[in-house]
Short mmCIF file of C-alpha atoms in Angstrom, two decimals:
data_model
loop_
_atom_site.label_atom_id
_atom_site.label_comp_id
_atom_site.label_asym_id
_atom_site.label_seq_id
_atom_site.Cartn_x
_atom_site.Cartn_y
_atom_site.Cartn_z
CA UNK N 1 140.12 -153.51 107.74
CA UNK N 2 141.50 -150.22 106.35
CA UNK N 3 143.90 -149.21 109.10
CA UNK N 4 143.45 -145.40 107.88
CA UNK N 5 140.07 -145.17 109.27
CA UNK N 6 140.82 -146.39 112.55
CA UNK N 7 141.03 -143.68 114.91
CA UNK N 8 143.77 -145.67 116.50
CA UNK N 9 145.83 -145.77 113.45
CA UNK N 10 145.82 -141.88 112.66
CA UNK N 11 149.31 -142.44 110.49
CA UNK N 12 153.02 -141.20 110.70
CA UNK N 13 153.36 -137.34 111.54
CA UNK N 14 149.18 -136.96 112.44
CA UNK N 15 148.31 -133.59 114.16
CA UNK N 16 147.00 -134.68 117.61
CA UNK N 17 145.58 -131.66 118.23
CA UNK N 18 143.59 -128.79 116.23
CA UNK N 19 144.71 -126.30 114.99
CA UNK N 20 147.97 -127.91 115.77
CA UNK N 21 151.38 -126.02 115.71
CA UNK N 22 154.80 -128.20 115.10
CA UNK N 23 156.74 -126.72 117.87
CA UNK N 24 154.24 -127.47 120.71
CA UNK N 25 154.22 -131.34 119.67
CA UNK N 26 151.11 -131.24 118.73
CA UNK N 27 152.13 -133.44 115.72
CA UNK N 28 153.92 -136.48 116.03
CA UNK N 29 157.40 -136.15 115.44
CA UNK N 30 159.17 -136.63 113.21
CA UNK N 31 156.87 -134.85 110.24
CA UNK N 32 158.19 -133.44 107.06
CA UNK N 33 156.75 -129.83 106.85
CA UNK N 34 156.66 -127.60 104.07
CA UNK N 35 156.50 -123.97 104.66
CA UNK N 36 153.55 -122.51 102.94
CA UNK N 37 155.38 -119.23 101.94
CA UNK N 38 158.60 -121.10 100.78
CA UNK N 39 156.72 -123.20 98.34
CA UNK N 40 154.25 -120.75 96.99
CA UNK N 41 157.46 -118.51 96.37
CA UNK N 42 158.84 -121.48 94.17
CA UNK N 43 155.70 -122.39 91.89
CA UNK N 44 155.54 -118.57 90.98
CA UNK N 45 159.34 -118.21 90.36
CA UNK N 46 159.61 -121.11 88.01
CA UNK N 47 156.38 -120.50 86.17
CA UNK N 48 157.71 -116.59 86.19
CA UNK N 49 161.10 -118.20 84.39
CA UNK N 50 159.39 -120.03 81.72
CA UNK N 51 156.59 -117.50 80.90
CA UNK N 52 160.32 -115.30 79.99
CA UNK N 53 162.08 -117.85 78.31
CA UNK N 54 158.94 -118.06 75.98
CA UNK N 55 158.82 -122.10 76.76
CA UNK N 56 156.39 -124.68 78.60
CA UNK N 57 156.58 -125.63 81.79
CA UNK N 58 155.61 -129.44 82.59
CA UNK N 59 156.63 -129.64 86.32
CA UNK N 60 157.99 -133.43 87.18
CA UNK N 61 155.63 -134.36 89.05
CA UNK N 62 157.15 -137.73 90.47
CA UNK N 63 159.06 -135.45 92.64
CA UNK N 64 155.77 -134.35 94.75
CA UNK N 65 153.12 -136.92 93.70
CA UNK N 66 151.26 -134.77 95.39
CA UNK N 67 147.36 -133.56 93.89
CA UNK N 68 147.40 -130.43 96.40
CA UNK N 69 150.75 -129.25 94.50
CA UNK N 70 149.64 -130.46 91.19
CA UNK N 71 146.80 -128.47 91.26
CA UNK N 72 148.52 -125.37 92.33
CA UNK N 73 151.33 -125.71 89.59
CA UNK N 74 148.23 -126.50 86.87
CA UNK N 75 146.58 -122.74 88.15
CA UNK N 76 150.12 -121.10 88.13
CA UNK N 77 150.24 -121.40 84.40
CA UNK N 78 151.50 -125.05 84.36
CA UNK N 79 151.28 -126.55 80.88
CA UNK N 80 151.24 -129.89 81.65
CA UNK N 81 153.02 -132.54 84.61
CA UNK N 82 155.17 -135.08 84.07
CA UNK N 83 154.86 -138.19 85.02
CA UNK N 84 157.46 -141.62 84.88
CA UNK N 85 154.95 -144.17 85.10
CA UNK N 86 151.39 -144.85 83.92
CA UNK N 87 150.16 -145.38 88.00
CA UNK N 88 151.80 -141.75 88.43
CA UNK N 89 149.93 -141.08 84.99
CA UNK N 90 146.49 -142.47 87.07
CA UNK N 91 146.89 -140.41 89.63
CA UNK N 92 147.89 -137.13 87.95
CA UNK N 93 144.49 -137.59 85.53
CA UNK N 94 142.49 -138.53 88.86
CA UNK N 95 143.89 -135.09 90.49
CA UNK N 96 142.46 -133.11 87.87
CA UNK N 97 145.94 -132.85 85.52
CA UNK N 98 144.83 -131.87 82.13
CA UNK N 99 148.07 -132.62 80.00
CA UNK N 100 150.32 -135.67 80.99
CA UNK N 101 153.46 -136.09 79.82
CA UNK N 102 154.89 -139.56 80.78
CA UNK N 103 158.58 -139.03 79.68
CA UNK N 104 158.89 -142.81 79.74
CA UNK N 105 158.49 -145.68 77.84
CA UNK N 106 154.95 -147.42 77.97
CA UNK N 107 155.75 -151.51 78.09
CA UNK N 108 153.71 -154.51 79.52
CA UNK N 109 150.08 -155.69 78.73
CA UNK N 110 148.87 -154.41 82.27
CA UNK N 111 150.20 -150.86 82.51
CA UNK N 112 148.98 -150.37 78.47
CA UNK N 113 145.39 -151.38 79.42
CA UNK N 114 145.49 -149.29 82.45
CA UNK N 115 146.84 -146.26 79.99
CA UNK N 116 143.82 -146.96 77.68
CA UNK N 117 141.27 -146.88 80.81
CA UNK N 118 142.73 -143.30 80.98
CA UNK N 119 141.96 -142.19 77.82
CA UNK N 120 138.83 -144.19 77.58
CA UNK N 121 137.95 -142.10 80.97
CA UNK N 122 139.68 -138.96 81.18
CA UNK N 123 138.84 -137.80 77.01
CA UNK N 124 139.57 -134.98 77.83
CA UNK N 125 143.18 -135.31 79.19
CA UNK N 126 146.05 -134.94 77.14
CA UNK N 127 148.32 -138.18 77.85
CA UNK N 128 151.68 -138.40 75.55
CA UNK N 129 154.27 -141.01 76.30
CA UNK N 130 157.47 -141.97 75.12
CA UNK N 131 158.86 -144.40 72.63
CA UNK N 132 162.97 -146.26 71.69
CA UNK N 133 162.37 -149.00 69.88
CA UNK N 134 160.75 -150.28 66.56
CA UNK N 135 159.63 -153.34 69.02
CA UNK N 136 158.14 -151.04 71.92
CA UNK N 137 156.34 -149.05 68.94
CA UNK N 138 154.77 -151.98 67.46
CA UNK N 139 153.53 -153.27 70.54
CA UNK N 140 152.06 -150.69 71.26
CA UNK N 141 150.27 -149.89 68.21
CA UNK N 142 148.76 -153.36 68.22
CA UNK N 143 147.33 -152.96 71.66
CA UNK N 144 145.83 -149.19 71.09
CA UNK N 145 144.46 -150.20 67.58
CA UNK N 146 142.68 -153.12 68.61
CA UNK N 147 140.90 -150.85 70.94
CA UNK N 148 140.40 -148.31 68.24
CA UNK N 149 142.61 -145.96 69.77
CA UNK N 150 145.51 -143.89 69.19
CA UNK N 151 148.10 -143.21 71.89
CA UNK N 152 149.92 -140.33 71.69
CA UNK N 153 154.25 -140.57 71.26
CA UNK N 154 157.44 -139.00 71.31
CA UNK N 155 160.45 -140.39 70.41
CA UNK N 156 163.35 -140.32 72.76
CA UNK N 157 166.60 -139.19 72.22
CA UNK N 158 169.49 -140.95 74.65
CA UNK N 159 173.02 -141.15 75.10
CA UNK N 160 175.61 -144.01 74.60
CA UNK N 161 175.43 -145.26 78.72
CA UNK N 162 172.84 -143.10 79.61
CA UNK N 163 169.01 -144.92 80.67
CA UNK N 164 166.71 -145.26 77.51
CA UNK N 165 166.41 -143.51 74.21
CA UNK N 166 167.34 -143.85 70.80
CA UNK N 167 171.38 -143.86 70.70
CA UNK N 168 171.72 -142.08 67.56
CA UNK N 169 169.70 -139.34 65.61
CA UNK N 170 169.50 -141.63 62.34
CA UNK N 171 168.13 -144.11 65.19
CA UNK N 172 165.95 -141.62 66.17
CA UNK N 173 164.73 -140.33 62.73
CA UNK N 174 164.12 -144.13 61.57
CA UNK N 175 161.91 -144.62 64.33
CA UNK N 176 159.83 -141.60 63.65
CA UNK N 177 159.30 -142.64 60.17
CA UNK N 178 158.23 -145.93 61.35
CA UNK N 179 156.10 -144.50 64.20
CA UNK N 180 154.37 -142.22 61.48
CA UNK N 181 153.39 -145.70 59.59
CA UNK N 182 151.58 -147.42 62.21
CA UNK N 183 148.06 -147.25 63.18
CA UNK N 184 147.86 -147.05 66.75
CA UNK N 185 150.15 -144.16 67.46
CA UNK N 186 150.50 -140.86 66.35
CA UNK N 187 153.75 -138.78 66.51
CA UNK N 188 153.54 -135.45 68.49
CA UNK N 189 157.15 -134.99 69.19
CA UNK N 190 161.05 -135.31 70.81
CA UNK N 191 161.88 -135.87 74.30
CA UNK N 192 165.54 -136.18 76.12
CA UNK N 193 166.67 -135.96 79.46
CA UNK N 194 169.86 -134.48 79.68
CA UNK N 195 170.33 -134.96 83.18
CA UNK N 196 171.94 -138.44 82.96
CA UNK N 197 175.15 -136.41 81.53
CA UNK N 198 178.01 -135.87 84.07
CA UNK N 199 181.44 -135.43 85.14
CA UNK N 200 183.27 -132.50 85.77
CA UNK N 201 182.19 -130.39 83.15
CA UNK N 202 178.92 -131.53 81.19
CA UNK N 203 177.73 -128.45 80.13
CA UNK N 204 179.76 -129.01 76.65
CA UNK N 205 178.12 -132.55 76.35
CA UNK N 206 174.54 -131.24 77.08
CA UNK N 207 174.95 -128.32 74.65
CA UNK N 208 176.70 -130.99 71.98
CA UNK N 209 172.83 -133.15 72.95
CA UNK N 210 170.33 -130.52 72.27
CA UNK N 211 172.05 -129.06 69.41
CA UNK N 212 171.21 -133.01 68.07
CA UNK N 213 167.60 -132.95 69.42
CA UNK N 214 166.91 -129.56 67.24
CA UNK N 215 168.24 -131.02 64.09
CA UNK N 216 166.75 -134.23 64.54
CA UNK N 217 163.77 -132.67 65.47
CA UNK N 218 164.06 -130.55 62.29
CA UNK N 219 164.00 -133.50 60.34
CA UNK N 220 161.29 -135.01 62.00
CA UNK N 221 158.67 -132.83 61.16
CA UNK N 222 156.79 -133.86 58.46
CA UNK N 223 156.23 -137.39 60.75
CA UNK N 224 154.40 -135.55 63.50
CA UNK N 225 150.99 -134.57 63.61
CA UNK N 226 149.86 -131.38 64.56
CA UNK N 227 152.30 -128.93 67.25
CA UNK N 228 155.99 -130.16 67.43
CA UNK N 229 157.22 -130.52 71.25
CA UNK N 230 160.64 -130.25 71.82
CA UNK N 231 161.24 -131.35 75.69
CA UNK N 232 164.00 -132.15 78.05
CA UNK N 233 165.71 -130.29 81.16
CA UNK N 234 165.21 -131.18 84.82
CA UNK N 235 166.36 -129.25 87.66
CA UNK N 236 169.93 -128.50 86.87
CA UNK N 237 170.13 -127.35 83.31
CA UNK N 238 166.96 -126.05 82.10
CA UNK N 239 168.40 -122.93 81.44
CA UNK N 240 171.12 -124.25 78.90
CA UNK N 241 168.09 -125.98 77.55
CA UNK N 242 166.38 -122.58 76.60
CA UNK N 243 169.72 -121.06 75.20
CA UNK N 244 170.32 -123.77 72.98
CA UNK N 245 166.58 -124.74 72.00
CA UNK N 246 165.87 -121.25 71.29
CA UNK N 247 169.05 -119.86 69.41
CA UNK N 248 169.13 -123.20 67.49
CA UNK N 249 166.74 -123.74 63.96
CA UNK N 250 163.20 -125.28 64.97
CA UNK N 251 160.29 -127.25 62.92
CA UNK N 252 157.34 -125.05 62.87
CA UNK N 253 154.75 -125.01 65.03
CA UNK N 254 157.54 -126.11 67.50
CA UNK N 255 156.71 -125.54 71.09
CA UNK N 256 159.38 -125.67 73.50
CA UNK N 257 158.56 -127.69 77.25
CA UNK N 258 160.90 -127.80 80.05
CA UNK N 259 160.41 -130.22 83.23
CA UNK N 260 162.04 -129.36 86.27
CA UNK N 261 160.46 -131.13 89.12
CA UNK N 262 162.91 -130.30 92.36
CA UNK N 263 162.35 -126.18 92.06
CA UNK N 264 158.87 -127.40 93.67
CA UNK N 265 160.47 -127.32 97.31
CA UNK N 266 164.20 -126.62 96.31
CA UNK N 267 166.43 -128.16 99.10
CA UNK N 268 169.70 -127.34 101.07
CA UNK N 269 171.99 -129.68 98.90
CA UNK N 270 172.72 -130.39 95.39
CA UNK N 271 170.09 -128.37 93.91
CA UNK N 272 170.37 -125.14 96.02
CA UNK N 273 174.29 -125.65 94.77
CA UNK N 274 172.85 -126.08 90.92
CA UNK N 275 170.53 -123.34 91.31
CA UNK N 276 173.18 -121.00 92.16
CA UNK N 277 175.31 -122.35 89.32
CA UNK N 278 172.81 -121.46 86.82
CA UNK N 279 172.25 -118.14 88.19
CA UNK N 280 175.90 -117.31 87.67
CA UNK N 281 175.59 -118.11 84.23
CA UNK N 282 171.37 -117.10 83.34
CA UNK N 283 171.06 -113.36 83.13
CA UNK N 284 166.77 -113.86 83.22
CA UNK N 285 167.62 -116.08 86.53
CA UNK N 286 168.80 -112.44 88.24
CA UNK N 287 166.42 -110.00 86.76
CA UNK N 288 163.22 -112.42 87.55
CA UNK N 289 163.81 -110.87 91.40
CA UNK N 290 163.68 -113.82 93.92
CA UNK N 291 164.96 -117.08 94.12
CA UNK N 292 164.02 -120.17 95.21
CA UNK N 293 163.96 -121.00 98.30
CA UNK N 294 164.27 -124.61 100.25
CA UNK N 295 160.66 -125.21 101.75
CA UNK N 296 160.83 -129.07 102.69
CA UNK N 297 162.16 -129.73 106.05
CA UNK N 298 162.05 -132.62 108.77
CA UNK N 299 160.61 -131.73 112.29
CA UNK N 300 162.39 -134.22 114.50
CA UNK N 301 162.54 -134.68 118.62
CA UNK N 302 166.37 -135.52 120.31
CA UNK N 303 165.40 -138.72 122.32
CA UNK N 304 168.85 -139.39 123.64
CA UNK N 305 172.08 -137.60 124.94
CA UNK N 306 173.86 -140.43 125.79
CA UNK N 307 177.32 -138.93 126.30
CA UNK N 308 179.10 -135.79 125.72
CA UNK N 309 179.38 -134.63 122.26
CA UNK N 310 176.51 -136.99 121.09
CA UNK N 311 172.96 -136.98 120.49
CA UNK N 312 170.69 -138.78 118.59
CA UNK N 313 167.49 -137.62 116.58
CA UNK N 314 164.26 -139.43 116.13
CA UNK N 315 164.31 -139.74 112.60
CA UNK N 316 166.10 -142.36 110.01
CA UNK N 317 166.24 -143.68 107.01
CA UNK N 318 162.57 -144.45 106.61
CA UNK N 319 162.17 -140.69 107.27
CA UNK N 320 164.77 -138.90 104.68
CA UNK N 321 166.43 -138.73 101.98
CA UNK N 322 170.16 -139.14 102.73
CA UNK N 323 172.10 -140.65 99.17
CA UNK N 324 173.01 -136.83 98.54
CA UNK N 325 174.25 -135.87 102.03
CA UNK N 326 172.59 -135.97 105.53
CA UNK N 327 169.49 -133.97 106.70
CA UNK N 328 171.79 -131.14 108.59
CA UNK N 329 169.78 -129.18 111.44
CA UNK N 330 169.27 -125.18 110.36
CA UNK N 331 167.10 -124.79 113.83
CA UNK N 332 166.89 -125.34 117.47
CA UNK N 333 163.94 -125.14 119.60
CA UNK N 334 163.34 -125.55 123.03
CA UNK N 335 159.97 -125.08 124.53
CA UNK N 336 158.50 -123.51 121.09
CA UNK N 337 160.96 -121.10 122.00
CA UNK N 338 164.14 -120.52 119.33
CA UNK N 339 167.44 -121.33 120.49
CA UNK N 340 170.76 -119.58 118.85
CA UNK N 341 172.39 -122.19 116.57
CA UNK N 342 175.40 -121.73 115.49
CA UNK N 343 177.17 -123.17 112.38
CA UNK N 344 178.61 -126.26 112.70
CA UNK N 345 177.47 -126.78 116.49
CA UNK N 346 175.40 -129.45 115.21
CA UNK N 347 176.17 -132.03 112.80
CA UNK N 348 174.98 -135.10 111.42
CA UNK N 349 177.32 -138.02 111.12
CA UNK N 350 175.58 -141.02 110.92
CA UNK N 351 171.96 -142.28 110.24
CA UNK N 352 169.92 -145.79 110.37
CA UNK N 353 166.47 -146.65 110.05
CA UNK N 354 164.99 -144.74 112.86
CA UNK N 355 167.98 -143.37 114.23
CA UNK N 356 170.03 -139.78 113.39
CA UNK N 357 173.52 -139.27 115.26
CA UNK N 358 174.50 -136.07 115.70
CA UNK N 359 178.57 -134.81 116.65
CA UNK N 360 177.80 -131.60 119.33
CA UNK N 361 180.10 -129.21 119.69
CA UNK N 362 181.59 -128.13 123.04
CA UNK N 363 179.05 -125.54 124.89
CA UNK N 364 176.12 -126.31 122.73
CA UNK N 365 173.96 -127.01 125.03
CA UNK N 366 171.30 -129.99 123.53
CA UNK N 367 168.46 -131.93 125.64
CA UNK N 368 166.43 -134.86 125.41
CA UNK N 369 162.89 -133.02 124.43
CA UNK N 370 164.46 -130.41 122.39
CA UNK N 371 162.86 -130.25 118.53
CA UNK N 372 165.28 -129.32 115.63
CA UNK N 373 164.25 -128.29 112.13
CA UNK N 374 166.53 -130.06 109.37
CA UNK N 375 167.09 -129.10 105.77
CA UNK N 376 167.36 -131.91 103.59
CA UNK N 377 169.34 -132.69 100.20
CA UNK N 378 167.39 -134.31 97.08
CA UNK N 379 163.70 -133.88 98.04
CA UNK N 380 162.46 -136.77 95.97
CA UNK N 381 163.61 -138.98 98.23
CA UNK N 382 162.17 -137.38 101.08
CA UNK N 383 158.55 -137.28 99.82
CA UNK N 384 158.17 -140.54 99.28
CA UNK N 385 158.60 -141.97 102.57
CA UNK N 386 155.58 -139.87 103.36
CA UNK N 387 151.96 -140.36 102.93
CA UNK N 388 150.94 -137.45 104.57
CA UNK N 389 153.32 -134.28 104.60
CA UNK N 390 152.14 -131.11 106.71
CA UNK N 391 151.76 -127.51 104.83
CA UNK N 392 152.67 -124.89 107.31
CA UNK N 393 152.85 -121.11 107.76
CA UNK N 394 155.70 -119.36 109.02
CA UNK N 395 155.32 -120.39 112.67
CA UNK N 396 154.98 -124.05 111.99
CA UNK N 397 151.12 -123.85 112.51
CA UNK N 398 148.79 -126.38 110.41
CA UNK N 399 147.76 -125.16 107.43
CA UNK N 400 146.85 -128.34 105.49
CA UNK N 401 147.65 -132.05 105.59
CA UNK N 402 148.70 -132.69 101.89
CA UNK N 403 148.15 -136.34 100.75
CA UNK N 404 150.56 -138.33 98.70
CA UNK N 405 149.75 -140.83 96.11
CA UNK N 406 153.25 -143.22 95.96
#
């Protein structure tokens, strides 16, 4: 039986009405809701940022796995998505993704066949994955040879305790020789991730790491075939990315891709607080006009006062992201009417599977019934508790019900 056809079954957060508005309870609560105007905002501002950096954009697209917002990001200007997985590869391609860029490594019999159904499919697409080892590399040129194929690599650069990549640049460089030797593959490129850098002060370490990935990538050059790309930065340092990349010497042909992935919806937590760090230190940041601006919320019901000072939210840990801080409400309403908030009045302290405590101030007055909007921290871990998340205008009226593919 496929449960999803069963009118009975309509799935978490389905409108029960049409057109359907949020604050009415038309939907069941609790939904995650993106605001139309919010997220439009951000697809413009980052492809606005790259088009005046002079670089690529290749939006992460495991953030979303969304086709509705791949498609949009594709018609902003989008040069490619990236992907961390060859299913997330499957479903960009089946979405109508032209360029993939799975900034991973490809390993295991089943998930290289499926990669080769791809190509075999979607000719058309433009699918380049990653490679860290002489032993990966081989393996896969075996597999896409005997199919008379060639897959499409980049070597990754890494850092000593960081995830994968090559640990050093000779590493690096002895691997692209090797790569450029094999039958199966063909070279197109460097990739890093300079996210998985921290501490107090990384900047100097990530600066220290891309000034390696241009000479490396330097002395790759003759290896690769065709356009050099030169990729890295997520969401918190693509700018340093672009100052280094493009002050530093680059091979010809060298095209320059960034990947941020949480800009899509932005968020009231740790990237609002990067975002604001980079535009204290990224002139082009200012002058672009704008900002982005958090567009994924939860829409959640208070099903319990249970004594004064307390109340608890119908939403949980299946619901929201909460490893970078708890959903925190931004909005009260009572009857589809707004109620005045104010800061601190409501807090979140606790959370469990279906459950959200919140501390309540003295005179804020909270009822069972009552709907409050939160913002949430870390928005990857939001959408993909969601099959279905609900694209709404300004007044929390349906637009859209956007499908995910986790």
């Amino acid at each position: 039986m496929k449960y999803q056809d069963n009118l009975l079954f309509p799935g978490k957060s389905a409108p029960l009405f049409s057109p359907a508005n949020v604050l009415a309870e038309e939907v069941c609560l609790p939904a995650a809701v993106i605001k139309q105007s919010a997220l439009e905002n951000n697809i413009q501002w980052m492809q606005r940022y790259a088009d005046a950096r002079g670089v690529s954009l290749a939006p992460h697209g495991k953030t979303t796995m969304t086709p509705w917002i791949f498609q949009a990001q594709q018609r902003a200007g989008a040069w490619a998505i990236g992907v961390g997985s060859a299913w997330q590869a499957c479903a960009a391609m089946a979405s109508g993704v032209q360029r993939v860029l799975m900034v991973n490594q490809l390993v295991g019999k089943a998930n290289m066949a499926m990669v080769a159904q791809l190509k075999a499919h979607y000719r058309e697409v433009d699918f380049i994955c990653c490679v860290d080892s002489e032993a990966n590399a081989r393996a896969l040129s075996d597999f896409f040879a005997a199919r008379r194929q060639r897959l499409d690599v980049m070597i990754e650069l890494g850092v000593p305790g960081g995830r994968c990549g090559c640990r050093t640049t000779a590493q690096g460089l002895a691997l692209a020789q090797s790569v450029a030797r094999l039958p199966g593959l063909r070279l197109r490129g460097l990739e890093l991730y300079e996210g998985v850098l921290h501490g107090d002060n990384p900047q100097p370490q990530v600066e220290a790491l891309l000034r390696d990935a241009a000479a490396l990538a330097c002395e790759m050059a003759p290896y690769v075939d065709g356009e050099f790309i030169l990729t890295g930065a997520g969401s918190v340092w693509y700018d340093v990315v672009c100052n280094v990349w493009l002050a530093a010497e680059r091979p010809p042909q060298c095209r320059v891709v960034i990947r941020p992935g949480c800009y899509i919806t932005h968020d009231t937590g740790i990237y609002d607080e990067s975002q604001q760090q980079l535009r204290a230190r990224d002139a082009t940041a200012c002058d672009l006009g704008g900002d982005l601006a958090s567009a994924l919320e939860l829409v959640a019901m208070v099903q319990s006062v249970p004594e004064p000072g307390r109340a608890v939210v119908n939403f949980g840990k299946r619901d929201s992201a909460f490893d970078a801080g708890l959903p925190q409400p931004t909005a009260h309403y009572r009857d589809g009417k707004a109620l005045a908030l104010d800061a601190g009045a409501l807090k979140s302290v606790g959370i469990m599977d279906q459950h959200c405590m919140l501390n309540v101030a003295p005179g804020c007055d909270v009822q069972v019934g009552d709907i409050l909007i939160f913002g949430t921290s870390h928005p990857c871990l939001t959408f993909d508790k969601w099959k279905t998340l609900l694209l709404v205008d300004d007044e929390y009226r349906v637009v859209e019900e956007l499908e995910t593919l986790f």
